[in-house]
PDB file of C-alpha atoms in Angstrom:
ATOM      1  CA  MET A 283       0.087  -0.152  -0.075  1.00 47.00           C
ATOM      2  CA  ASP A 284       1.938   2.942  -1.337  1.00 43.00           C
ATOM      3  CA  ARG A 285       0.741   6.382  -0.021  1.00 43.00           C
ATOM      4  CA  GLY A 286       3.618   8.227  -1.618  1.00 40.00           C
ATOM      5  CA  GLY A 287       3.753  10.721   1.417  1.00 44.00           C
ATOM      6  CA  GLU A 288       0.264  11.837   0.864  1.00 42.00           C
ATOM      7  CA  GLY A 289      -1.834  13.338   3.677  1.00 54.00           C
ATOM      8  CA  SER A 290      -1.592  13.610   7.160  1.00 82.00           C
ATOM      9  CA  ALA A 291      -1.195  11.040   9.675  1.00 84.00           C
ATOM     10  CA  ASP A 292      -4.886  10.916  10.456  1.00 82.00           C
ATOM     11  CA  GLU A 293      -5.606  10.461   6.733  1.00 81.00           C
ATOM     12  CA  MET A 294      -2.780   7.735   6.500  1.00 86.00           C
ATOM     13  CA  ALA A 295      -4.500   5.945   9.523  1.00 83.00           C
ATOM     14  CA  ALA A 296      -7.834   6.057   7.774  1.00 81.00           C
ATOM     15  CA  GLY A 297      -6.396   4.550   4.683  1.00 80.00           C
ATOM     16  CA  TRP A 298      -4.638   1.916   6.613  1.00 82.00           C
ATOM     17  CA  LEU A 299      -7.809   0.979   8.403  1.00 77.00           C
ATOM     18  CA  ALA A 300      -9.761   0.476   5.251  1.00 72.00           C
ATOM     19  CA  ARG A 301      -6.938  -1.241   3.626  1.00 71.00           C
ATOM     20  CA  LEU A 302      -6.477  -3.884   6.341  1.00 71.00           C
ATOM     21  CA  ASN A 303      -9.988  -4.540   6.761  1.00 63.00           C
ATOM     22  CA  ALA A 304     -11.340  -4.432   3.255  1.00 48.00           C
ATOM     23  CA  ARG A 305      -9.236  -6.595   1.004  1.00 46.00           C
ATOM     24  CA  THR A 306      -6.655  -9.308   0.958  1.00 56.00           C
ATOM     25  CA  VAL A 307      -3.587  -8.172   2.840  1.00 60.00           C
ATOM     26  CA  THR A 308      -0.092  -9.246   1.671  1.00 64.00           C
ATOM     27  CA  THR A 309       2.809  -9.757   3.857  1.00 63.00           C
ATOM     28  CA  GLN A 310       4.710  -6.655   2.489  1.00 70.00           C
ATOM     29  CA  GLU A 311       1.927  -4.570   3.095  1.00 71.00           C
ATOM     30  CA  LEU A 312       1.647  -5.732   6.671  1.00 70.00           C
ATOM     31  CA  ASP A 313       5.354  -4.929   7.110  1.00 71.00           C
ATOM     32  CA  SER A 314       4.783  -1.387   5.562  1.00 82.00           C
ATOM     33  CA  PHE A 315       1.963  -0.915   8.064  1.00 79.00           C
ATOM     34  CA  TYR A 316       3.953  -2.159  11.022  1.00 73.00           C
ATOM     35  CA  ALA A 317       6.933   0.038  10.026  1.00 82.00           C
ATOM     36  CA  TRP A 318       4.532   3.102   9.765  1.00 86.00           C
ATOM     37  CA  ARG A 319       2.740   2.413  13.044  1.00 79.00           C
ATOM     38  CA  ARG A 320       6.085   2.307  14.926  1.00 78.00           C
ATOM     39  CA  ILE A 321       6.164   6.106  14.840  1.00 86.00           C
ATOM     40  CA  PRO A 322       4.210   7.136  18.065  1.00 79.00           C
ATOM     41  CA  ALA A 323       2.168  10.047  16.264  1.00 84.00           C
ATOM     42  CA  ASN A 324       1.159   7.326  13.494  1.00 84.00           C
ATOM     43  CA  ALA A 325       0.189   4.860  16.290  1.00 79.00           C
ATOM     44  CA  ALA A 326      -1.943   7.574  17.909  1.00 80.00           C
ATOM     45  CA  ALA A 327      -3.549   8.484  14.625  1.00 83.00           C
ATOM     46  CA  TYR A 328      -4.597   4.832  13.926  1.00 78.00           C
ATOM     47  CA  ALA A 329      -5.862   4.531  17.442  1.00 75.00           C
ATOM     48  CA  ARG A 330      -8.109   7.663  16.836  1.00 78.00           C
ATOM     49  CA  ALA A 331      -9.200   6.284  13.464  1.00 77.00           C
ATOM     50  CA  GLU A 332     -10.384   2.928  15.191  1.00 68.00           C
ATOM     51  CA  ARG A 333     -12.319   4.787  17.744  1.00 67.00           C
ATOM     52  CA  VAL A 334     -14.007   6.760  14.746  1.00 71.00           C
ATOM     53  CA  TRP A 335     -14.638   3.675  13.077  1.00 64.00           C
ATOM     54  CA  ARG A 336     -16.624   2.009  15.591  1.00 57.00           C
ATOM     55  CA  GLN A 337     -18.704   5.208  16.065  1.00 56.00           C
ATOM     56  CA  SER A 338     -19.428   5.254  12.190  1.00 57.00           C
ATOM     57  CA  GLN A 339     -22.206   2.709  11.987  1.00 45.00           C
ATOM     58  CA  ARG A 340     -24.697   5.388  11.169  1.00 49.00           C
ATOM     59  CA  LEU A 341     -22.965   6.553   7.964  1.00 53.00           C
ATOM     60  CA  GLU A 342     -24.345   3.503   6.295  1.00 51.00           C
ATOM     61  CA  ALA A 343     -27.825   4.805   6.702  1.00 51.00           C
ATOM     62  CA  ASP A 344     -27.135   7.610   4.110  1.00 58.00           C
ATOM     63  CA  PRO A 345     -27.948   6.277   0.720  1.00 62.00           C
ATOM     64  CA  GLU A 346     -25.375   8.705  -1.097  1.00 61.00           C
ATOM     65  CA  ILE A 347     -22.759   7.571   1.377  1.00 57.00           C
ATOM     66  CA  ALA A 348     -23.688   3.874   0.928  1.00 57.00           C
ATOM     67  CA  ALA A 349     -23.390   4.410  -3.003  1.00 60.00           C
ATOM     68  CA  ALA A 350     -19.970   6.321  -2.319  1.00 59.00           C
ATOM     69  CA  ILE A 351     -18.630   3.350  -0.243  1.00 53.00           C
ATOM     70  CA  GLU A 352     -19.538   0.880  -2.794  1.00 57.00           C
ATOM     71  CA  GLU A 353     -17.823   2.948  -5.486  1.00 57.00           C
ATOM     72  CA  ALA A 354     -14.711   3.143  -3.396  1.00 53.00           C
ATOM     73  CA  LEU A 355     -14.553  -0.601  -2.706  1.00 48.00           C
ATOM     74  CA  ASP A 356     -14.383  -0.958  -6.570  1.00 51.00           C
ATOM     75  CA  ARG A 357     -12.065   1.632  -7.536  1.00 48.00           C
ATOM     76  CA  PRO A 358      -8.480   0.337  -8.306  1.00 43.00           C
ATOM     77  CA  ARG A 359      -6.170   0.394  -5.517  1.00 39.00           C
ATOM     78  CA  SER A 360      -3.995   2.937  -6.647  1.00 36.00           C
ATOM     79  CA  ARG A 361      -6.586   5.676  -5.697  1.00 35.00           C
ATOM     80  CA  SER A 362      -6.893   6.843  -2.306  1.00 37.00           C
ATOM     81  CA  LEU A 363      -9.973   5.650  -0.509  1.00 37.00           C
ATOM     82  CA  TRP A 364     -10.615   9.199   1.117  1.00 37.00           C
ATOM     83  CA  HIS A 365     -10.659  10.802  -2.160  1.00 38.00           C
ATOM     84  CA  SER A 366     -13.865   9.013  -2.889  1.00 37.00           C
ATOM     85  CA  PHE A 367     -15.966  11.061  -0.711  1.00 38.00           C
ATOM     86  CA  SER A 368     -17.229  14.653  -0.676  1.00 36.00           C
ATOM     87  CA  ARG A 369     -16.322  16.328   2.683  1.00 35.00           C
ATOM     88  CA  ARG A 370     -19.602  18.426   2.069  1.00 33.00           C
ATOM     89  CA  ARG A 371     -21.411  15.213   2.520  1.00 36.00           C
ATOM     90  CA  LEU A 372     -19.894  14.088   5.590  1.00 35.00           C
ATOM     91  CA  LEU A 373     -21.133  16.293   8.691  1.00 33.00           C
ATOM     92  CA  PHE A 374     -18.704  14.918  11.189  1.00 37.00           C
ATOM     93  CA  ALA A 375     -17.203  16.500  14.181  1.00 33.00           C
ATOM     94  CA  GLY A 376     -14.046  18.436  13.036  1.00 36.00           C
ATOM     95  CA  ALA A 377     -12.452  18.561   9.571  1.00 37.00           C
ATOM     96  CA  THR A 378      -9.798  16.081  10.425  1.00 40.00           C
ATOM     97  CA  ALA A 379     -12.319  13.482  11.499  1.00 44.00           C
ATOM     98  CA  VAL A 380     -14.085  13.748   8.029  1.00 43.00           C
ATOM     99  CA  PRO A 381     -11.625  11.587   6.088  1.00 46.00           C
ATOM    100  CA  ILE A 382     -11.251   9.071   9.096  1.00 44.00           C
ATOM    101  CA  ALA A 383     -14.861   8.781   9.258  1.00 46.00           C
ATOM    102  CA  ALA A 384     -15.173   8.284   5.518  1.00 46.00           C
ATOM    103  CA  ALA A 385     -12.583   5.645   5.317  1.00 46.00           C
ATOM    104  CA  GLY A 386     -13.949   3.975   8.516  1.00 45.00           C
ATOM    105  CA  ALA A 387     -17.138   3.611   6.881  1.00 45.00           C
ATOM    106  CA  VAL A 388     -15.703   1.899   3.991  1.00 44.00           C
ATOM    107  CA  ALA A 389     -13.899  -0.536   6.200  1.00 45.00           C
ATOM    108  CA  LEU A 390     -17.079  -0.969   8.231  1.00 44.00           C
ATOM    109  CA  TRP A 391     -19.275  -1.692   5.325  1.00 43.00           C
ATOM    110  CA  ALA A 392     -16.641  -4.345   4.065  1.00 45.00           C
ATOM    111  CA  PHE A 393     -16.175  -5.702   7.455  1.00 45.00           C
ATOM    112  CA  ASP A 394     -20.075  -6.345   7.520  1.00 52.00           C
ATOM    113  CA  ARG A 395     -19.790  -8.230   4.268  1.00 62.00           C
ATOM    114  CA  GLY A 396     -16.487  -9.992   5.369  1.00 76.00           C
ATOM    115  CA  GLU A 397     -13.184 -10.319   3.335  1.00 84.00           C
ATOM    116  CA  VAL A 398     -13.333 -13.605   1.191  1.00 88.00           C
ATOM    117  CA  HIS A 399     -10.694 -15.842   0.280  1.00 91.00           C
ATOM    118  CA  GLU A 400     -11.337 -19.023  -1.806  1.00 91.00           C
ATOM    119  CA  THR A 401      -9.574 -21.651  -3.931  1.00 91.00           C
ATOM    120  CA  LEU A 402     -10.750 -23.804  -6.794  1.00 90.00           C
ATOM    121  CA  PRO A 403     -10.134 -27.469  -7.260  1.00 90.00           C
ATOM    122  CA  GLY A 404      -6.518 -28.244  -7.407  1.00 90.00           C
ATOM    123  CA  GLU A 405      -5.496 -24.923  -5.821  1.00 91.00           C
ATOM    124  CA  ARG A 406      -4.004 -24.066  -2.526  1.00 93.00           C
ATOM    125  CA  LEU A 407      -3.466 -20.600  -1.083  1.00 92.00           C
ATOM    126  CA  ALA A 408      -1.293 -19.380   1.786  1.00 92.00           C
ATOM    127  CA  PHE A 409      -1.501 -15.892   3.077  1.00 90.00           C
ATOM    128  CA  MET A 410      -1.624 -13.767   6.251  1.00 91.00           C
ATOM    129  CA  LEU A 411      -4.588 -11.902   7.858  1.00 90.00           C
ATOM    130  CA  ALA A 412      -4.453  -8.511   8.965  1.00 87.00           C
ATOM    131  CA  ASP A 413      -4.042  -9.454  12.540  1.00 90.00           C
ATOM    132  CA  GLY A 414      -0.930 -11.537  11.701  1.00 91.00           C
ATOM    133  CA  THR A 415      -2.583 -15.064  11.665  1.00 93.00           C
ATOM    134  CA  LYS A 416      -1.160 -17.202   9.008  1.00 94.00           C
ATOM    135  CA  VAL A 417      -3.681 -19.210   6.868  1.00 95.00           C
ATOM    136  CA  ASP A 418      -3.293 -22.164   4.563  1.00 95.00           C
ATOM    137  CA  LEU A 419      -6.488 -22.646   2.513  1.00 95.00           C
ATOM    138  CA  ASN A 420      -6.747 -26.083   0.848  1.00 96.00           C
ATOM    139  CA  THR A 421      -8.380 -27.019  -2.530  1.00 95.00           C
ATOM    140  CA  ALA A 422     -11.924 -26.108  -3.276  1.00 94.00           C
ATOM    141  CA  SER A 423     -12.423 -24.147   0.017  1.00 95.00           C
ATOM    142  CA  ARG A 424     -13.873 -20.605   1.019  1.00 93.00           C
ATOM    143  CA  ILE A 425     -13.393 -18.653   4.159  1.00 94.00           C
ATOM    144  CA  ARG A 426     -15.134 -15.338   4.986  1.00 93.00           C
ATOM    145  CA  VAL A 427     -12.885 -13.137   7.581  1.00 93.00           C
ATOM    146  CA  TYR A 428     -14.332 -10.390   9.854  1.00 92.00           C
ATOM    147  CA  ILE A 429     -11.508  -8.653  12.011  1.00 90.00           C
ATOM    148  CA  ASP A 430     -11.825  -5.346  13.868  1.00 85.00           C
ATOM    149  CA  GLY A 431     -10.482  -3.763  16.965  1.00 83.00           C
ATOM    150  CA  ARG A 432     -12.611  -5.948  19.221  1.00 85.00           C
ATOM    151  CA  SER A 433     -12.891  -9.431  17.478  1.00 89.00           C
ATOM    152  CA  ARG A 434     -11.608 -12.003  15.211  1.00 94.00           C
ATOM    153  CA  ARG A 435     -13.969 -14.224  13.522  1.00 94.00           C
ATOM    154  CA  VAL A 436     -13.749 -16.432  10.374  1.00 96.00           C
ATOM    155  CA  THR A 437     -16.549 -18.377   8.725  1.00 95.00           C
ATOM    156  CA  LEU A 438     -15.534 -21.590   6.937  1.00 96.00           C
ATOM    157  CA  GLU A 439     -18.157 -21.748   4.257  1.00 94.00           C
ATOM    158  CA  ARG A 440     -16.675 -24.853   2.615  1.00 95.00           C
ATOM    159  CA  GLY A 441     -13.456 -26.968   2.476  1.00 96.00           C
ATOM    160  CA  GLU A 442     -10.473 -26.798   4.708  1.00 98.00           C
ATOM    161  CA  ALA A 443      -7.992 -24.182   6.164  1.00 98.00           C
ATOM    162  CA  LEU A 444      -5.121 -24.374   8.788  1.00 98.00           C
ATOM    163  CA  PHE A 445      -4.831 -21.445  10.988  1.00 97.00           C
ATOM    164  CA  ALA A 446      -1.513 -20.331  12.755  1.00 96.00           C
ATOM    165  CA  VAL A 447      -3.223 -17.656  15.089  1.00 96.00           C
ATOM    166  CA  HIS A 448      -1.544 -14.718  16.240  1.00 94.00           C
ATOM    167  CA  ARG A 449      -1.726 -14.410  19.905  1.00 92.00           C
ATOM    168  CA  ASP A 450      -3.972 -11.546  21.261  1.00 91.00           C
ATOM    169  CA  THR A 451      -5.605 -12.232  24.578  1.00 88.00           C
ATOM    170  CA  GLY A 452      -7.906  -9.415  24.135  1.00 89.00           C
ATOM    171  CA  ARG A 453      -9.472 -10.917  20.987  1.00 91.00           C
ATOM    172  CA  PRO A 454     -10.167 -14.695  20.779  1.00 93.00           C
ATOM    173  CA  PHE A 455     -10.001 -16.076  17.318  1.00 96.00           C
ATOM    174  CA  ILE A 456     -13.293 -17.998  16.522  1.00 96.00           C
ATOM    175  CA  VAL A 457     -13.767 -20.171  13.287  1.00 97.00           C
ATOM    176  CA  GLU A 458     -17.532 -20.721  12.636  1.00 95.00           C
ATOM    177  CA  ALA A 459     -18.787 -23.439  10.351  1.00 94.00           C
ATOM    178  CA  GLY A 460     -22.649 -23.804  10.549  1.00 90.00           C
ATOM    179  CA  ALA A 461     -23.683 -24.556  14.188  1.00 90.00           C
ATOM    180  CA  GLN A 462     -19.909 -25.636  15.010  1.00 93.00           C
ATOM    181  CA  SER A 463     -17.137 -23.281  16.132  1.00 95.00           C
ATOM    182  CA  VAL A 464     -13.553 -23.272  17.315  1.00 96.00           C
ATOM    183  CA  ARG A 465     -12.236 -20.780  19.798  1.00 95.00           C
ATOM    184  CA  ALA A 466      -8.430 -20.130  20.300  1.00 93.00           C
ATOM    185  CA  LEU A 467      -6.047 -17.262  21.313  1.00 78.00           C
ATOM    186  CA  GLY A 468      -2.672 -18.231  19.959  1.00 80.00           C
ATOM    187  CA  THR A 469      -2.317 -21.519  18.679  1.00 92.00           C
ATOM    188  CA  SER A 470      -2.318 -23.634  15.349  1.00 96.00           C
ATOM    189  CA  PHE A 471      -5.047 -25.968  14.167  1.00 97.00           C
ATOM    190  CA  SER A 472      -6.749 -27.310  11.000  1.00 97.00           C
ATOM    191  CA  THR A 473     -10.385 -27.146  10.392  1.00 97.00           C
ATOM    192  CA  ARG A 474     -12.444 -29.013   7.683  1.00 97.00           C
ATOM    193  CA  ARG A 475     -16.237 -28.725   6.999  1.00 96.00           C
ATOM    194  CA  THR A 476     -18.090 -31.422   5.359  1.00 89.00           C
ATOM    195  CA  ASP A 477     -21.911 -31.052   5.277  1.00 80.00           C
ATOM    196  CA  ASP A 478     -23.152 -30.483   8.781  1.00 82.00           C
ATOM    197  CA  ALA A 479     -19.694 -31.462  10.444  1.00 93.00           C
ATOM    198  CA  LEU A 480     -16.676 -29.802  11.604  1.00 96.00           C
ATOM    199  CA  ARG A 481     -13.431 -31.733  11.887  1.00 97.00           C
ATOM    200  CA  VAL A 482     -10.692 -30.041  14.065  1.00 98.00           C
ATOM    201  CA  VAL A 483      -7.126 -31.236  14.403  1.00 98.00           C
ATOM    202  CA  LEU A 484      -4.937 -29.224  16.905  1.00 97.00           C
ATOM    203  CA  ILE A 485      -1.346 -28.632  15.954  1.00 96.00           C
ATOM    204  CA  GLU A 486      -0.182 -26.787  18.958  1.00 96.00           C
ATOM    205  CA  GLY A 487      -1.726 -24.844  21.717  1.00 95.00           C
ATOM    206  CA  GLN A 488      -5.213 -25.161  22.771  1.00 95.00           C
ATOM    207  CA  VAL A 489      -8.713 -24.814  21.328  1.00 96.00           C
ATOM    208  CA  GLU A 490     -12.265 -25.297  22.573  1.00 96.00           C
ATOM    209  CA  VAL A 491     -14.639 -26.904  19.922  1.00 96.00           C
ATOM    210  CA  THR A 492     -18.350 -26.143  20.315  1.00 94.00           C
ATOM    211  CA  SER A 493     -21.398 -27.488  18.686  1.00 92.00           C
ATOM    212  CA  GLN A 494     -25.228 -26.613  19.007  1.00 87.00           C
ATOM    213  CA  GLY A 495     -26.773 -29.075  21.580  1.00 84.00           C
ATOM    214  CA  ALA A 496     -23.582 -30.565  23.024  1.00 88.00           C
ATOM    215  CA  ALA A 497     -21.070 -29.906  25.627  1.00 90.00           C
ATOM    216  CA  PRO A 498     -17.872 -28.124  24.440  1.00 92.00           C
ATOM    217  CA  ALA A 499     -14.639 -30.085  24.074  1.00 94.00           C
ATOM    218  CA  ARG A 500     -10.967 -28.716  24.579  1.00 95.00           C
ATOM    219  CA  LEU A 501      -8.228 -30.066  22.803  1.00 96.00           C
ATOM    220  CA  ALA A 502      -4.924 -29.404  24.506  1.00 95.00           C
ATOM    221  CA  GLN A 503      -2.463 -32.141  23.122  1.00 95.00           C
ATOM    222  CA  PRO A 504      -0.761 -31.940  19.494  1.00 96.00           C
ATOM    223  CA  GLY A 505      -2.662 -34.264  17.197  1.00 96.00           C
ATOM    224  CA  ALA A 506      -5.851 -34.173  19.305  1.00 97.00           C
ATOM    225  CA  ALA A 507      -8.941 -34.098  16.915  1.00 98.00           C
ATOM    226  CA  ALA A 508     -12.597 -33.472  17.410  1.00 97.00           C
ATOM    227  CA  LEU A 509     -15.508 -34.222  15.151  1.00 96.00           C
ATOM    228  CA  ALA A 510     -18.419 -31.667  15.959  1.00 95.00           C
ATOM    229  CA  ARG A 511     -22.030 -32.416  14.347  1.00 92.00           C
ATOM    230  CA  THR A 512     -25.126 -30.612  15.321  1.00 87.00           C
ATOM    231  CA  GLY A 513     -27.143 -32.521  18.043  1.00 85.00           C
ATOM    232  CA  ARG A 514     -24.401 -34.811  18.914  1.00 91.00           C
ATOM    233  CA  PRO A 515     -21.751 -35.121  21.584  1.00 93.00           C
ATOM    234  CA  VAL A 516     -18.404 -33.763  20.217  1.00 95.00           C
ATOM    235  CA  GLU A 517     -16.239 -36.963  19.189  1.00 96.00           C
ATOM    236  CA  GLN A 518     -12.575 -36.745  20.444  1.00 97.00           C
ATOM    237  CA  SER A 519      -9.614 -38.761  18.921  1.00 97.00           C
ATOM    238  CA  GLN A 520      -5.899 -38.906  18.344  1.00 97.00           C
ATOM    239  CA  VAL A 521      -4.519 -38.424  14.895  1.00 96.00           C
ATOM    240  CA  ASP A 522      -1.072 -38.638  13.087  1.00 96.00           C
ATOM    241  CA  LEU A 523      -0.292 -34.982  12.508  1.00 96.00           C
ATOM    242  CA  ASP A 524       2.160 -35.851   9.679  1.00 95.00           C
ATOM    243  CA  VAL A 525      -0.901 -37.418   7.711  1.00 95.00           C
ATOM    244  CA  ALA A 526      -3.427 -34.731   9.019  1.00 95.00           C
ATOM    245  CA  SER A 527      -1.270 -31.611   7.681  1.00 95.00           C
ATOM    246  CA  ALA A 528       0.240 -33.625   4.496  1.00 96.00           C
ATOM    247  CA  TRP A 529      -2.032 -31.301   2.518  1.00 96.00           C
ATOM    248  CA  THR A 530      -0.029 -28.166   3.334  1.00 95.00           C
ATOM    249  CA  ARG A 531       2.948 -29.586   1.795  1.00 94.00           C
ATOM    250  CA  GLY A 532       0.946 -30.651  -1.422  1.00 94.00           C
ATOM    251  CA  LYS A 533       0.977 -34.409  -0.327  1.00 96.00           C
ATOM    252  CA  LEU A 534      -1.655 -37.040   0.354  1.00 97.00           C
ATOM    253  CA  ILE A 535      -0.723 -39.597   2.741  1.00 97.00           C
ATOM    254  CA  PHE A 536      -2.801 -42.989   3.285  1.00 97.00           C
ATOM    255  CA  ARG A 537      -1.894 -45.457   6.027  1.00 95.00           C
ATOM    256  CA  GLN A 538      -4.448 -48.428   6.096  1.00 95.00           C
ATOM    257  CA  THR A 539      -6.942 -46.081   4.550  1.00 95.00           C
ATOM    258  CA  PRO A 540      -9.934 -47.787   3.130  1.00 96.00           C
ATOM    259  CA  LEU A 541      -9.676 -47.511  -0.670  1.00 96.00           C
ATOM    260  CA  THR A 542     -13.313 -45.645  -0.729  1.00 96.00           C
ATOM    261  CA  ALA A 543     -11.977 -42.926   1.685  1.00 95.00           C
ATOM    262  CA  ALA A 544      -8.643 -42.574  -0.310  1.00 96.00           C
ATOM    263  CA  VAL A 545     -10.555 -42.206  -3.528  1.00 97.00           C
ATOM    264  CA  ALA A 546     -12.816 -39.384  -1.980  1.00 96.00           C
ATOM    265  CA  GLU A 547      -9.757 -37.620  -0.783  1.00 96.00           C
ATOM    266  CA  VAL A 548      -7.879 -37.900  -4.273  1.00 96.00           C
ATOM    267  CA  ASN A 549     -11.114 -36.690  -5.966  1.00 96.00           C
ATOM    268  CA  ARG A 550     -11.001 -33.154  -3.963  1.00 95.00           C
ATOM    269  CA  TYR A 551      -7.983 -32.061  -5.916  1.00 95.00           C
ATOM    270  CA  THR A 552      -8.891 -32.755  -9.493  1.00 91.00           C
ATOM    271  CA  GLY A 553     -11.498 -32.175 -12.186  1.00 88.00           C
ATOM    272  CA  GLN A 554     -11.263 -35.918 -13.098  1.00 91.00           C
ATOM    273  CA  GLN A 555     -13.074 -38.368 -10.682  1.00 95.00           C
ATOM    274  CA  VAL A 556     -12.251 -41.806  -9.804  1.00 96.00           C
ATOM    275  CA  GLU A 557     -15.226 -44.256  -8.967  1.00 96.00           C
ATOM    276  CA  LEU A 558     -15.027 -47.839  -7.651  1.00 95.00           C
ATOM    277  CA  GLY A 559     -17.110 -50.201  -9.891  1.00 93.00           C
ATOM    278  CA  ASP A 560     -17.444 -52.784  -7.382  1.00 91.00           C
ATOM    279  CA  ASN A 561     -18.745 -52.132  -3.849  1.00 90.00           C
ATOM    280  CA  ALA A 562     -16.477 -55.169  -2.752  1.00 90.00           C
ATOM    281  CA  LEU A 563     -13.339 -52.973  -3.236  1.00 92.00           C
ATOM    282  CA  ALA A 564     -14.508 -50.281  -0.849  1.00 91.00           C
ATOM    283  CA  GLN A 565     -12.889 -51.687   2.110  1.00 89.00           C
ATOM    284  CA  GLN A 566      -9.584 -52.616   0.665  1.00 94.00           C
ATOM    285  CA  ARG A 567      -6.523 -50.858   2.432  1.00 95.00           C
ATOM    286  CA  VAL A 568      -4.227 -48.346   0.848  1.00 95.00           C
ATOM    287  CA  ASP A 569      -0.788 -47.230   1.936  1.00 95.00           C
ATOM    288  CA  GLY A 570       1.199 -44.661   0.208  1.00 95.00           C
ATOM    289  CA  VAL A 571       2.371 -41.166  -0.402  1.00 96.00           C
ATOM    290  CA  PHE A 572       0.797 -39.144  -3.433  1.00 96.00           C
ATOM    291  CA  GLU A 573       1.089 -35.762  -5.067  1.00 95.00           C
ATOM    292  CA  ALA A 574      -2.120 -34.112  -4.385  1.00 95.00           C
ATOM    293  CA  GLY A 575      -3.874 -33.635  -7.920  1.00 93.00           C
ATOM    294  CA  ASP A 576      -1.779 -36.595  -9.562  1.00 95.00           C
ATOM    295  CA  ILE A 577      -4.548 -38.906 -10.340  1.00 95.00           C
ATOM    296  CA  ASP A 578      -2.800 -40.854 -12.770  1.00 95.00           C
ATOM    297  CA  SER A 579      -0.021 -42.114 -10.356  1.00 96.00           C
ATOM    298  CA  PHE A 580      -2.692 -42.911  -7.717  1.00 96.00           C
ATOM    299  CA  VAL A 581      -4.711 -44.974 -10.310  1.00 96.00           C
ATOM    300  CA  ALA A 582      -1.556 -46.749 -11.528  1.00 96.00           C
ATOM    301  CA  ALA A 583      -0.731 -47.616  -7.933  1.00 96.00           C
ATOM    302  CA  VAL A 584      -4.057 -49.263  -7.015  1.00 95.00           C
ATOM    303  CA  THR A 585      -4.608 -50.973 -10.212  1.00 95.00           C
ATOM    304  CA  THR A 586      -1.373 -52.666  -9.703  1.00 95.00           C
ATOM    305  CA  ILE A 587      -1.633 -53.275  -5.971  1.00 93.00           C
ATOM    306  CA  PHE A 588      -5.090 -54.871  -6.229  1.00 93.00           C
ATOM    307  CA  GLY A 589      -5.343 -56.319  -9.586  1.00 93.00           C
ATOM    308  CA  LEU A 590      -7.662 -53.719 -10.883  1.00 94.00           C
ATOM    309  CA  GLN A 591      -8.342 -52.410 -14.211  1.00 94.00           C
ATOM    310  CA  ALA A 592      -9.180 -48.704 -15.040  1.00 95.00           C
ATOM    311  CA  ARG A 593     -11.851 -47.719 -17.620  1.00 94.00           C
ATOM    312  CA  SER A 594     -12.378 -44.109 -18.626  1.00 94.00           C
ATOM    313  CA  GLN A 595     -16.063 -42.624 -19.080  1.00 92.00           C
ATOM    314  CA  GLY A 596     -15.842 -39.151 -19.902  1.00 91.00           C
ATOM    315  CA  HIS A 597     -14.203 -37.385 -16.984  1.00 92.00           C
ATOM    316  CA  ILE A 598     -14.582 -40.487 -14.680  1.00 95.00           C
ATOM    317  CA  ILE A 599     -12.292 -43.195 -14.126  1.00 96.00           C
ATOM    318  CA  ILE A 600     -13.819 -46.425 -12.913  1.00 96.00           C
ATOM    319  CA  LEU A 601     -11.656 -49.006 -11.107  1.00 95.00           C
ATOM    320  CA  GLU A 602     -12.931 -52.609 -11.157  1.00 94.00           C
ATOM    321  CA  PRO A 603     -11.796 -55.978 -11.034  1.00 92.00           C
ATOM    322  CA  GLN A 604      -9.828 -57.308 -14.010  1.00 87.00           C
ATOM    323  CA  SER A 605     -12.271 -59.186 -16.430  1.00 75.00           C
ATOM    324  CA  GLU A 606     -11.402 -62.925 -17.316  1.00 47.00           C
ATOM    325  CA  ALA A 607     -10.829 -61.810 -20.703  1.00 41.00           C
ATOM    326  CA  ALA A 608      -8.210 -59.305 -19.660  1.00 48.00           C
ATOM    327  CA  PRO A 609      -4.562 -60.563 -20.401  1.00 51.00           C
ATOM    328  CA  LYS A 610      -2.763 -61.485 -17.256  1.00 48.00           C
ATOM    329  CA  LYS A 611       0.773 -59.902 -16.625  1.00 48.00           C
ATOM    330  CA  SER A 612       3.524 -62.609 -16.629  1.00 45.00           C
TER     331      SER A 612
END
C-alpha cells in the first residue's frame, strides 16, 4: 500500500484502517503498516481512526454515502480511499475527522460483508490476515474473515483451512462452520467442513470446540482431533499430524486407509473423478504417499496393488476387477 507521502497521519491512518479490513492483505503490506505504526504519532492516529470507525455505523444509513462506499470498494487500489467522498456530504465532528469517518465507513461496510478468500479444485493458497494470523487454504475451500479492533471471526463456508493464530488475549480467534465453532487465542489448528460436520485437528496450543446441543470439548495435545456435528456429542480422537497436515505440503498420505476414503480424498484435488465399479473394493486398505492432484499415479498404484483395471468414461475413471478376458501379466 503506497501512500507516497500523501496526507496527514490521520488520513494515512484512515487509509490503513480501510485497507487492512477491506481486502486481502499481503505480507509486504503488513510489514509496511507495522513500520508506519512504529512512529508514535502514527500509532496515535491509528488508534483515533479505530475509535471513529466504531462510531461510524450511522453513516451507512445515508444512501449517498452507501453508494460512495460501494464505488470506493470497486476503485483501483492506486486511488486513495478518502478521495471517493465529498467532505460536504460528511457532517462529522471536526475537519480532520471527516476523512477518518469516510474511510472508517468503507472499512465497516466491508467488514459487515466479510473479506473472502477461496480456492478452486486443485488450488492451495497461503496468506496472512490483517491481525498476523497465517492461513493455509486447501483445495475447493472458501472462508469469510471479519476482523476489527474488538474481535476476530472467520466463517469456514466450505473446504479446509489451517490457521496459525497470532496471539491476542483481548481478541479470541473464532472459526465458525454452521452450528459448530472453534475458539483459540494463540495456537495452530486445522478445520475441515463436510456437510453439517466440522473436523478440528490441533497442531499446537489449545482450542475449544463447540457444537449446538452438545457440551464443549477442549483440545490440549498436539494431534488431538474433534468431530463436531449438530445435536451430537463432540467426538474426540488422536490423529497422526504428519498425515493430517500433509496437504499443506502438497501431499496425500494414506496409512491403512479404506480405498473408498482414499478415492474421496484424491477426488478433491482434480476435475477428473475416480469411482469404484465394485462395492467389494471399498474396504481394501491403501498405504502410500501421493502428490495432491496427481490422479494418474494414484490410479496406476491401486490398479497394480489390487489387480484392478481402469476404464475411462468421460471425466470419470472407473476402477473395477480385471475381467477374465483381460490378459494377465507374467
